[in-house]
PDB file of C-alpha atoms in Angstrom:
ATOM      1  CA  MET A   1     165.630 122.164  -3.783  1.00 35.00           C
ATOM      2  CA  LEU A   2     166.305 125.307  -2.667  1.00 36.00           C
ATOM      3  CA  GLY A   3     170.089 124.293  -1.025  1.00 33.00           C
ATOM      4  CA  THR A   4     172.864 125.937  -1.819  1.00 28.00           C
ATOM      5  CA  LEU A   5     175.253 124.135  -4.290  1.00 27.00           C
ATOM      6  CA  CYS A   6     178.665 124.601  -5.178  1.00 31.00           C
ATOM      7  CA  ALA A   7     179.436 126.425  -7.907  1.00 31.00           C
ATOM      8  CA  CYS A   8     181.745 125.489 -10.798  1.00 34.00           C
ATOM      9  CA  ASN A   9     183.692 126.711 -13.984  1.00 35.00           C
ATOM     10  CA  ASN A  10     185.705 126.826 -16.964  1.00 36.00           C
ATOM     11  CA  ALA A  11     189.154 126.140 -16.952  1.00 37.00           C
ATOM     12  CA  SER A  12     190.150 127.945 -19.776  1.00 40.00           C
ATOM     13  CA  SER A  13     192.443 130.822 -20.447  1.00 39.00           C
ATOM     14  CA  ASP A  14     189.765 132.998 -20.996  1.00 46.00           C
ATOM     15  CA  PRO A  15     186.744 132.627 -18.572  1.00 48.00           C
ATOM     16  CA  ALA A  16     184.006 133.996 -21.093  1.00 58.00           C
ATOM     17  CA  ALA A  17     184.501 131.562 -23.839  1.00 67.00           C
ATOM     18  CA  PRO A  18     182.521 128.381 -24.239  1.00 76.00           C
ATOM     19  CA  PRO A  19     184.711 124.733 -23.824  1.00 79.00           C
ATOM     20  CA  PRO A  20     185.214 122.950 -26.855  1.00 85.00           C
ATOM     21  CA  GLU A  21     183.021 120.175 -28.436  1.00 90.00           C
ATOM     22  CA  ARG A  22     183.931 117.509 -30.021  1.00 91.00           C
ATOM     23  CA  ASP A  23     182.031 114.334 -31.496  1.00 90.00           C
ATOM     24  CA  LEU A  24     182.180 110.909 -29.493  1.00 89.00           C
ATOM     25  CA  ALA A  25     184.684 108.649 -30.027  1.00 87.00           C
ATOM     26  CA  ALA A  26     183.657 105.501 -31.881  1.00 85.00           C
ATOM     27  CA  ASP A  27     183.640 103.192 -28.745  1.00 85.00           C
ATOM     28  CA  GLU A  28     182.545 106.100 -26.534  1.00 87.00           C
ATOM     29  CA  GLY A  29     178.534 106.665 -24.636  1.00 88.00           C
ATOM     30  CA  PRO A  30     176.638 109.648 -23.726  1.00 91.00           C
ATOM     31  CA  ASN A  31     178.717 110.589 -20.572  1.00 92.00           C
ATOM     32  CA  GLY A  32     179.282 114.322 -18.777  1.00 93.00           C
ATOM     33  CA  ALA A  33     178.189 117.711 -20.176  1.00 94.00           C
ATOM     34  CA  MET A  34     177.115 117.288 -23.926  1.00 94.00           C
ATOM     35  CA  THR A  35     175.027 119.236 -26.143  1.00 93.00           C
ATOM     36  CA  TYR A  36     171.495 118.870 -27.365  1.00 91.00           C
ATOM     37  CA  TYR A  37     172.902 117.352 -30.907  1.00 89.00           C
ATOM     38  CA  GLY A  38     174.996 114.602 -29.105  1.00 89.00           C
ATOM     39  CA  LYS A  39     178.414 116.900 -29.561  1.00 91.00           C
ATOM     40  CA  LYS A  40     180.461 116.256 -26.071  1.00 93.00           C
ATOM     41  CA  ILE A  41     181.336 119.709 -24.113  1.00 93.00           C
ATOM     42  CA  GLU A  42     185.023 119.281 -22.556  1.00 90.00           C
ATOM     43  CA  VAL A  43     184.234 120.983 -19.046  1.00 89.00           C
ATOM     44  CA  ASP A  44     186.330 121.402 -16.287  1.00 84.00           C
ATOM     45  CA  CYS A  45     184.843 121.710 -12.893  1.00 85.00           C
ATOM     46  CA  GLY A  46     185.954 123.977  -9.915  1.00 81.00           C
ATOM     47  CA  ASP A  47     185.314 126.511  -7.761  1.00 70.00           C
ATOM     48  CA  VAL A  48     183.940 129.717  -9.124  1.00 68.00           C
ATOM     49  CA  ALA A  49     183.539 133.010  -7.049  1.00 70.00           C
ATOM     50  CA  ILE A  50     179.543 133.729  -6.832  1.00 85.00           C
ATOM     51  CA  PRO A  51     179.881 137.325  -5.938  1.00 86.00           C
ATOM     52  CA  PRO A  52     178.456 137.393  -2.414  1.00 88.00           C
ATOM     53  CA  ARG A  53     175.350 139.778  -2.139  1.00 88.00           C
ATOM     54  CA  PRO A  54     175.371 143.005  -0.039  1.00 85.00           C
ATOM     55  CA  ASP A  55     174.383 143.424   2.938  1.00 86.00           C
ATOM     56  CA  GLY A  56     170.747 144.456   3.422  1.00 85.00           C
ATOM     57  CA  ARG A  57     169.713 143.518  -0.168  1.00 87.00           C
ATOM     58  CA  PRO A  58     167.092 140.447  -0.825  1.00 91.00           C
ATOM     59  CA  VAL A  59     168.040 137.066  -1.421  1.00 93.00           C
ATOM     60  CA  ASP A  60     168.183 137.113  -5.340  1.00 90.00           C
ATOM     61  CA  ASP A  61     170.111 133.610  -6.009  1.00 93.00           C
ATOM     62  CA  LEU A  62     168.515 130.117  -6.728  1.00 94.00           C
ATOM     63  CA  ARG A  63     170.571 127.115  -5.362  1.00 92.00           C
ATOM     64  CA  GLY A  64     173.069 129.912  -4.902  1.00 92.00           C
ATOM     65  CA  LEU A  65     173.365 130.621  -8.170  1.00 94.00           C
ATOM     66  CA  ARG A  66     172.766 134.753  -8.547  1.00 94.00           C
ATOM     67  CA  LEU A  67     171.751 137.185 -11.139  1.00 94.00           C
ATOM     68  CA  GLY A  68     174.361 139.447 -12.486  1.00 93.00           C
ATOM     69  CA  VAL A  69     177.185 136.187 -12.671  1.00 94.00           C
ATOM     70  CA  ALA A  70     178.895 136.060 -16.459  1.00 93.00           C
ATOM     71  CA  LEU A  71     176.763 133.452 -18.549  1.00 94.00           C
ATOM     72  CA  GLU A  72     179.667 131.135 -19.150  1.00 92.00           C
ATOM     73  CA  THR A  73     180.220 131.140 -15.436  1.00 92.00           C
ATOM     74  CA  ALA A  74     176.257 130.179 -14.677  1.00 94.00           C
ATOM     75  CA  ILE A  75     176.488 127.697 -17.158  1.00 94.00           C
ATOM     76  CA  ARG A  76     179.557 125.774 -15.274  1.00 93.00           C
ATOM     77  CA  PHE A  77     177.278 126.562 -12.391  1.00 94.00           C
ATOM     78  CA  ALA A  78     174.355 124.402 -14.340  1.00 95.00           C
ATOM     79  CA  GLN A  79     176.707 121.285 -15.500  1.00 95.00           C
ATOM     80  CA  CYS A  80     178.329 120.683 -12.167  1.00 92.00           C
ATOM     81  CA  PRO A  81     176.323 120.533  -9.111  1.00 89.00           C
ATOM     82  CA  LYS A  82     178.025 120.252  -6.184  1.00 84.00           C
ATOM     83  CA  GLY A  83     181.178 120.762  -7.884  1.00 85.00           C
ATOM     84  CA  ASP A  84     181.534 117.829 -10.352  1.00 89.00           C
ATOM     85  CA  GLU A  85     180.350 117.247 -14.092  1.00 92.00           C
ATOM     86  CA  ALA A  86     177.261 115.734 -14.549  1.00 94.00           C
ATOM     87  CA  ASP A  87     175.081 114.299 -17.269  1.00 96.00           C
ATOM     88  CA  SER A  88     173.381 117.216 -18.955  1.00 96.00           C
ATOM     89  CA  VAL A  89     172.124 118.252 -21.564  1.00 95.00           C
ATOM     90  CA  MET A  90     172.669 121.643 -23.501  1.00 95.00           C
ATOM     91  CA  LEU A  91     170.467 123.492 -25.774  1.00 93.00           C
ATOM     92  CA  GLU A  92     171.797 127.183 -26.466  1.00 91.00           C
ATOM     93  CA  GLY A  93     168.993 129.809 -28.421  1.00 81.00           C
ATOM     94  CA  ASP A  94     165.885 129.037 -28.491  1.00 73.00           C
ATOM     95  CA  GLY A  95     164.820 131.071 -26.153  1.00 73.00           C
ATOM     96  CA  PRO A  96     163.130 134.908 -25.798  1.00 74.00           C
ATOM     97  CA  THR A  97     164.889 137.694 -28.953  1.00 72.00           C
ATOM     98  CA  LEU A  98     164.611 141.099 -29.045  1.00 77.00           C
ATOM     99  CA  ARG A  99     163.532 142.942 -31.772  1.00 80.00           C
ATOM    100  CA  ARG A 100     166.284 145.674 -31.660  1.00 84.00           C
ATOM    101  CA  ASP A 101     169.474 146.910 -33.744  1.00 86.00           C
ATOM    102  CA  GLN A 102     172.359 144.439 -32.922  1.00 84.00           C
ATOM    103  CA  ALA A 103     174.587 146.068 -35.786  1.00 81.00           C
ATOM    104  CA  GLY A 104     175.580 142.211 -36.722  1.00 86.00           C
ATOM    105  CA  LEU A 105     176.929 141.173 -33.110  1.00 88.00           C
ATOM    106  CA  LYS A 106     176.635 137.741 -32.280  1.00 90.00           C
ATOM    107  CA  ILE A 107     175.416 137.475 -28.326  1.00 90.00           C
ATOM    108  CA  ARG A 108     174.649 134.890 -26.430  1.00 92.00           C
ATOM    109  CA  ASN A 109     171.421 135.222 -25.097  1.00 92.00           C
ATOM    110  CA  PHE A 110     169.833 131.966 -23.640  1.00 93.00           C
ATOM    111  CA  VAL A 111     170.899 128.902 -22.615  1.00 95.00           C
ATOM    112  CA  ARG A 112     168.872 125.758 -21.249  1.00 95.00           C
ATOM    113  CA  ILE A 113     170.243 122.756 -19.440  1.00 96.00           C
ATOM    114  CA  ALA A 114     169.058 119.648 -17.992  1.00 96.00           C
ATOM    115  CA  THR A 115     170.970 117.208 -15.947  1.00 96.00           C
ATOM    116  CA  GLY A 116     169.865 113.925 -14.613  1.00 96.00           C
ATOM    117  CA  THR A 117     171.177 110.533 -16.406  1.00 95.00           C
ATOM    118  CA  HIS A 118     172.874 110.077 -19.572  1.00 95.00           C
ATOM    119  CA  LYS A 119     170.203 107.400 -22.301  1.00 91.00           C
ATOM    120  CA  PRO A 120     172.739 104.499 -23.121  1.00 87.00           C
ATOM    121  CA  ARG A 121     172.511 105.827 -26.549  1.00 82.00           C
ATOM    122  CA  TRP A 122     171.964 109.079 -27.898  1.00 76.00           C
ATOM    123  CA  GLY A 123     169.370 109.219 -30.241  1.00 69.00           C
ATOM    124  CA  ALA A 124     168.564 111.088 -33.213  1.00 63.00           C
ATOM    125  CA  THR A 125     167.442 114.635 -32.683  1.00 60.00           C
ATOM    126  CA  ASP A 126     163.519 115.520 -32.507  1.00 61.00           C
ATOM    127  CA  VAL A 127     163.524 118.609 -34.491  1.00 59.00           C
ATOM    128  CA  LEU A 128     159.903 119.355 -33.075  1.00 61.00           C
ATOM    129  CA  ASN A 129     160.768 119.171 -29.750  1.00 69.00           C
ATOM    130  CA  PHE A 130     163.839 121.564 -28.014  1.00 80.00           C
ATOM    131  CA  ASP A 131     163.921 120.538 -25.153  1.00 86.00           C
ATOM    132  CA  PRO A 132     166.592 118.655 -22.950  1.00 91.00           C
ATOM    133  CA  ARG A 133     164.687 116.663 -20.569  1.00 91.00           C
ATOM    134  CA  THR A 134     164.236 114.393 -23.769  1.00 89.00           C
ATOM    135  CA  LYS A 135     167.550 113.334 -23.934  1.00 90.00           C
ATOM    136  CA  LEU A 136     167.831 112.143 -20.568  1.00 93.00           C
ATOM    137  CA  GLU A 137     166.405 108.977 -19.603  1.00 93.00           C
ATOM    138  CA  THR A 138     165.916 110.598 -15.793  1.00 94.00           C
ATOM    139  CA  VAL A 139     165.665 114.188 -14.471  1.00 95.00           C
ATOM    140  CA  ASP A 140     167.052 116.029 -11.575  1.00 95.00           C
ATOM    141  CA  ALA A 141     166.674 119.498 -12.776  1.00 96.00           C
ATOM    142  CA  GLN A 142     166.762 121.881 -15.989  1.00 96.00           C
ATOM    143  CA  TRP A 143     167.633 125.489 -15.570  1.00 96.00           C
ATOM    144  CA  SER A 144     166.545 128.101 -18.499  1.00 95.00           C
ATOM    145  CA  LEU A 145     169.405 131.084 -18.065  1.00 96.00           C
ATOM    146  CA  TYR A 146     168.000 134.673 -19.623  1.00 95.00           C
ATOM    147  CA  ALA A 147     171.635 137.048 -20.300  1.00 95.00           C
ATOM    148  CA  ASP A 148     172.905 139.358 -22.547  1.00 95.00           C
ATOM    149  CA  GLY A 149     176.204 142.002 -22.741  1.00 94.00           C
ATOM    150  CA  MET A 150     178.671 142.490 -25.763  1.00 94.00           C
ATOM    151  CA  PRO A 151     179.432 139.488 -27.045  1.00 93.00           C
ATOM    152  CA  GLY A 152     181.968 137.408 -25.121  1.00 92.00           C
ATOM    153  CA  GLN A 153     180.764 139.754 -21.619  1.00 94.00           C
ATOM    154  CA  GLU A 154     177.289 138.469 -21.463  1.00 95.00           C
ATOM    155  CA  LYS A 155     175.793 138.388 -18.306  1.00 95.00           C
ATOM    156  CA  VAL A 156     172.831 136.633 -16.591  1.00 95.00           C
ATOM    157  CA  TYR A 157     169.479 138.627 -16.197  1.00 95.00           C
ATOM    158  CA  ALA A 158     166.587 136.317 -15.376  1.00 95.00           C
ATOM    159  CA  LEU A 159     167.307 132.587 -14.294  1.00 95.00           C
ATOM    160  CA  TRP A 160     164.271 130.027 -14.749  1.00 96.00           C
ATOM    161  CA  LEU A 161     164.494 126.149 -12.253  1.00 96.00           C
ATOM    162  CA  ILE A 162     162.437 123.426 -12.578  1.00 96.00           C
ATOM    163  CA  GLN A 163     162.603 120.621 -10.221  1.00 95.00           C
ATOM    164  CA  PRO A 164     161.182 117.742 -11.028  1.00 96.00           C
ATOM    165  CA  PHE A 165     160.325 114.645  -8.047  1.00 96.00           C
ATOM    166  CA  ALA A 166     160.552 111.450  -9.513  1.00 92.00           C
ATOM    167  CA  GLN A 167     157.629 108.709  -8.458  1.00 90.00           C
ATOM    168  CA  GLY A 168     157.742 107.524  -5.262  1.00 91.00           C
ATOM    169  CA  GLU A 169     159.900 110.271  -4.242  1.00 94.00           C
ATOM    170  CA  GLN A 170     157.616 113.196  -3.925  1.00 95.00           C
ATOM    171  CA  PRO A 171     157.777 115.600  -1.635  1.00 97.00           C
ATOM    172  CA  THR A 172     154.633 117.401   0.337  1.00 97.00           C
ATOM    173  CA  ILE A 173     153.026 120.450  -1.324  1.00 96.00           C
ATOM    174  CA  ALA A 174     153.262 121.871   2.459  1.00 96.00           C
ATOM    175  CA  SER A 175     157.345 121.422   2.530  1.00 97.00           C
ATOM    176  CA  GLN A 176     157.557 122.669  -0.676  1.00 97.00           C
ATOM    177  CA  VAL A 177     156.075 125.803   0.612  1.00 96.00           C
ATOM    178  CA  ALA A 178     157.901 125.727   3.402  1.00 97.00           C
ATOM    179  CA  ALA A 179     161.528 125.463   2.493  1.00 97.00           C
ATOM    180  CA  LEU A 180     160.292 128.335  -0.349  1.00 97.00           C
ATOM    181  CA  GLU A 181     159.171 130.607   2.360  1.00 97.00           C
ATOM    182  CA  GLY A 182     161.934 129.843   4.809  1.00 96.00           C
ATOM    183  CA  LYS A 183     164.342 131.200   2.051  1.00 96.00           C
ATOM    184  CA  TYR A 184     162.706 134.075   0.298  1.00 96.00           C
ATOM    185  CA  GLY A 185     160.122 134.740   3.360  1.00 95.00           C
ATOM    186  CA  LYS A 186     156.377 135.873   3.311  1.00 96.00           C
ATOM    187  CA  PRO A 187     155.044 136.040  -0.170  1.00 96.00           C
ATOM    188  CA  SER A 188     154.369 139.798  -1.516  1.00 95.00           C
ATOM    189  CA  LEU A 189     151.459 138.106  -3.467  1.00 93.00           C
ATOM    190  CA  THR A 190     149.881 135.065  -3.933  1.00 92.00           C
ATOM    191  CA  GLY A 191     148.319 134.257  -7.559  1.00 88.00           C
ATOM    192  CA  ASP A 192     145.101 132.365  -8.949  1.00 84.00           C
ATOM    193  CA  ARG A 193     146.824 129.418  -9.182  1.00 86.00           C
ATOM    194  CA  GLY A 194     148.777 129.324  -6.505  1.00 89.00           C
ATOM    195  CA  GLU A 195     152.275 131.176  -7.347  1.00 93.00           C
ATOM    196  CA  MET A 196     154.025 132.792  -4.972  1.00 96.00           C
ATOM    197  CA  PHE A 197     155.938 136.079  -5.320  1.00 97.00           C
ATOM    198  CA  TRP A 198     157.913 138.097  -3.504  1.00 97.00           C
ATOM    199  CA  LEU A 199     158.568 141.693  -4.970  1.00 97.00           C
ATOM    200  CA  TYR A 200     160.865 144.085  -4.549  1.00 96.00           C
ATOM    201  CA  GLY A 201     161.234 147.665  -5.700  1.00 95.00           C
ATOM    202  CA  PRO A 202     164.599 149.221  -7.684  1.00 95.00           C
ATOM    203  CA  ASP A 203     166.054 150.405  -3.994  1.00 93.00           C
ATOM    204  CA  GLY A 204     165.965 146.672  -2.714  1.00 93.00           C
ATOM    205  CA  LYS A 205     162.516 146.752  -0.292  1.00 95.00           C
ATOM    206  CA  PRO A 206     160.165 145.173  -0.503  1.00 96.00           C
ATOM    207  CA  LEU A 207     157.248 146.880  -2.380  1.00 96.00           C
ATOM    208  CA  PRO A 208     154.400 147.549  -0.026  1.00 94.00           C
ATOM    209  CA  GLU A 209     151.322 145.713   0.442  1.00 91.00           C
ATOM    210  CA  PHE A 210     148.727 147.521   0.350  1.00 92.00           C
ATOM    211  CA  ASP A 211     149.812 148.931  -3.368  1.00 93.00           C
ATOM    212  CA  ARG A 212     147.936 146.181  -4.879  1.00 92.00           C
ATOM    213  CA  GLU A 213     148.331 147.876  -8.548  1.00 94.00           C
ATOM    214  CA  LYS A 214     152.118 147.946  -8.196  1.00 94.00           C
ATOM    215  CA  LEU A 215     151.957 144.348  -7.276  1.00 94.00           C
ATOM    216  CA  ARG A 216     149.720 143.161  -9.612  1.00 93.00           C
ATOM    217  CA  GLN A 217     152.325 145.699 -12.200  1.00 94.00           C
ATOM    218  CA  CYS A 218     155.092 143.876 -10.911  1.00 94.00           C
ATOM    219  CA  SER A 219     154.174 140.310 -10.988  1.00 93.00           C
ATOM    220  CA  ASN A 220     154.057 140.450 -14.549  1.00 92.00           C
ATOM    221  CA  GLY A 221     158.391 140.964 -14.566  1.00 92.00           C
ATOM    222  CA  ILE A 222     158.362 136.965 -15.456  1.00 93.00           C
ATOM    223  CA  ALA A 223     156.667 134.109 -16.434  1.00 90.00           C
ATOM    224  CA  ILE A 224     156.716 130.915 -14.307  1.00 89.00           C
ATOM    225  CA  TYR A 225     155.801 128.936 -17.732  1.00 83.00           C
ATOM    226  CA  GLY A 226     157.919 129.577 -20.233  1.00 76.00           C
ATOM    227  CA  THR A 227     160.229 132.457 -20.656  1.00 79.00           C
ATOM    228  CA  GLN A 228     158.279 135.296 -20.601  1.00 84.00           C
ATOM    229  CA  MET A 229     159.318 138.892 -19.400  1.00 88.00           C
ATOM    230  CA  ASN A 230     159.010 142.070 -18.996  1.00 87.00           C
ATOM    231  CA  TRP A 231     160.866 144.984 -17.821  1.00 88.00           C
ATOM    232  CA  ARG A 232     160.753 148.490 -16.429  1.00 91.00           C
ATOM    233  CA  PRO A 233     162.384 150.738 -14.375  1.00 94.00           C
ATOM    234  CA  ASP A 234     159.953 150.721 -11.365  1.00 95.00           C
ATOM    235  CA  CYS A 235     159.522 147.020 -10.049  1.00 95.00           C
ATOM    236  CA  GLY A 236     163.399 145.814  -8.929  1.00 95.00           C
ATOM    237  CA  LEU A 237     164.132 142.098  -7.942  1.00 96.00           C
ATOM    238  CA  THR A 238     160.924 139.900  -8.615  1.00 96.00           C
ATOM    239  CA  ILE A 239     161.193 135.847  -7.919  1.00 97.00           C
ATOM    240  CA  VAL A 240     157.778 133.525  -8.378  1.00 97.00           C
ATOM    241  CA  ALA A 241     157.808 130.092  -7.975  1.00 97.00           C
ATOM    242  CA  GLN A 242     155.202 127.713  -7.878  1.00 96.00           C
ATOM    243  CA  VAL A 243     154.551 124.686  -7.069  1.00 96.00           C
ATOM    244  CA  ASP A 244     152.704 121.819  -8.870  1.00 95.00           C
ATOM    245  CA  VAL A 245     150.692 118.988  -7.888  1.00 95.00           C
ATOM    246  CA  ALA A 246     151.130 115.366  -8.018  1.00 94.00           C
ATOM    247  CA  TYR A 247     149.256 113.952 -10.898  1.00 91.00           C
ATOM    248  CA  ASP A 248     148.259 111.262  -8.305  1.00 89.00           C
ATOM    249  CA  ASN A 249     147.833 112.803  -4.897  1.00 94.00           C
ATOM    250  CA  PRO A 250     147.011 116.596  -4.284  1.00 93.00           C
ATOM    251  CA  GLN A 251     149.253 116.322  -1.102  1.00 96.00           C
ATOM    252  CA  LEU A 252     152.338 115.514  -2.777  1.00 97.00           C
ATOM    253  CA  ALA A 253     154.728 117.508  -5.031  1.00 97.00           C
ATOM    254  CA  GLN A 254     155.418 116.937  -8.866  1.00 96.00           C
ATOM    255  CA  SER A 255     157.548 119.570  -9.337  1.00 96.00           C
ATOM    256  CA  VAL A 256     158.912 122.941  -8.014  1.00 97.00           C
ATOM    257  CA  GLN A 257     159.769 126.270 -10.590  1.00 96.00           C
ATOM    258  CA  VAL A 258     161.334 129.250  -9.711  1.00 97.00           C
ATOM    259  CA  ALA A 259     161.994 132.284 -12.085  1.00 96.00           C
ATOM    260  CA  MET A 260     163.797 135.018 -10.532  1.00 96.00           C
ATOM    261  CA  ILE A 261     164.663 138.739 -12.971  1.00 95.00           C
ATOM    262  CA  ASP A 262     165.591 142.569 -11.467  1.00 94.00           C
ATOM    263  CA  ALA A 263     163.446 144.101 -14.207  1.00 95.00           C
ATOM    264  CA  ALA A 264     165.054 147.600 -13.367  1.00 95.00           C
ATOM    265  CA  ALA A 265     168.558 146.445 -12.901  1.00 94.00           C
ATOM    266  CA  TYR A 266     167.413 145.001 -17.247  1.00 94.00           C
ATOM    267  CA  TYR A 267     165.801 148.129 -17.947  1.00 95.00           C
ATOM    268  CA  ASP A 268     168.818 149.416 -17.263  1.00 95.00           C
ATOM    269  CA  TYR A 269     171.085 147.652 -19.306  1.00 94.00           C
ATOM    270  CA  GLU A 270     169.185 147.467 -22.176  1.00 94.00           C
ATOM    271  CA  VAL A 271     167.924 150.972 -22.708  1.00 93.00           C
ATOM    272  CA  ASN A 272     170.532 152.927 -21.330  1.00 93.00           C
ATOM    273  CA  ARG A 273     173.927 150.953 -21.554  1.00 94.00           C
ATOM    274  CA  PHE A 274     173.583 148.388 -24.536  1.00 91.00           C
ATOM    275  CA  PRO A 275     172.813 151.112 -27.225  1.00 88.00           C
ATOM    276  CA  ALA A 276     176.127 153.047 -26.398  1.00 91.00           C
ATOM    277  CA  GLU A 277     178.202 149.743 -25.433  1.00 91.00           C
ATOM    278  CA  ARG A 278     177.123 148.493 -29.112  1.00 91.00           C
ATOM    279  CA  ASP A 279     177.546 151.785 -31.192  1.00 89.00           C
ATOM    280  CA  ALA A 280     181.859 151.649 -28.999  1.00 90.00           C
ATOM    281  CA  LEU A 281     182.110 148.553 -30.242  1.00 90.00           C
ATOM    282  CA  ARG A 282     181.202 148.717 -33.106  1.00 86.00           C
ATOM    283  CA  ALA A 283     183.301 151.862 -34.136  1.00 87.00           C
ATOM    284  CA  GLY A 284     186.396 150.043 -32.074  1.00 80.00           C
ATOM    285  CA  GLN A 285     185.327 147.143 -34.656  1.00 74.00           C
ATOM    286  CA  ALA A 286     185.512 149.917 -37.815  1.00 69.00           C
ATOM    287  CA  GLY A 287     188.647 151.825 -36.753  1.00 65.00           C
ATOM    288  CA  GLN A 288     190.742 148.688 -36.405  1.00 63.00           C
ATOM    289  CA  ALA A 289     189.610 147.326 -39.593  1.00 58.00           C
ATOM    290  CA  GLY A 290     190.963 150.797 -41.114  1.00 54.00           C
ATOM    291  CA  ALA A 291     194.088 151.019 -39.487  1.00 56.00           C
ATOM    292  CA  ASN A 292     194.638 146.846 -41.196  1.00 56.00           C
ATOM    293  CA  LYS A 293     193.955 148.360 -44.684  1.00 57.00           C
ATOM    294  CA  GLY A 294     196.260 151.330 -44.335  1.00 50.00           C
ATOM    295  CA  ALA A 295     198.698 149.169 -43.259  1.00 49.00           C
ATOM    296  CA  GLU A 296     198.038 147.171 -46.215  1.00 52.00           C
ATOM    297  CA  LEU A 297     198.691 150.419 -48.018  1.00 47.00           C
TER     298      LEU A 297
END
């Protein structure tokens, strides 16, 4: 569950641009990457460079996917586990929304991708259940990606991963807890429902064990269930994991969920950088529109 996977990328000349979509041919069944509404996504899987973690910084990846990468790179990573295109379903939107003045900019903020095995036929869309997992016969994983930035320049600021286990293939809870601790270290805090938290300050150093109030505050940075986020300048990387107990055996794991956010990094972008980038982009667009109008005269 926690091992590093090979990544993939769109081979388009514009790596930030979404790949093309098309209708399935009359004799073509569901295959590879598809949208939630039954469109085939033309994905070209290939190597992509995920920036290495700087020396001395905490472990900040999920299966090798790190915060701060381009949204389209993260999407390709999820659609192409082990470097090959997997059967997957992607739903864009239907995630966290911000109440802010975007000046009409079309920013891609949220993408959810489930991988597994397609059903033999594509069913009608259930408008009441926007869960990509329901479109698959079997589910290997589901990613949720939250991004922000100017259009075409969005970067990932928060990640969620759900790893379900099939009946008869469920590992022990102890093995999954050991795997999480082996990767992220000893948890900073344990929640009332068994959640494991790894909490850091903006400087990348673990929050001190004695500062219980700060640990509590920063543990609210991201919800393991759902997609709720909170960001603040005095909390850094926040990782939370939950091992869900199997319904018929309390010793086995039904699924593992992991989520992460760098609260200070996103606070800095949203509060200090986004307004300036938005205004600069809109001013440039207005200037270009004025120049074009003048040329017509």
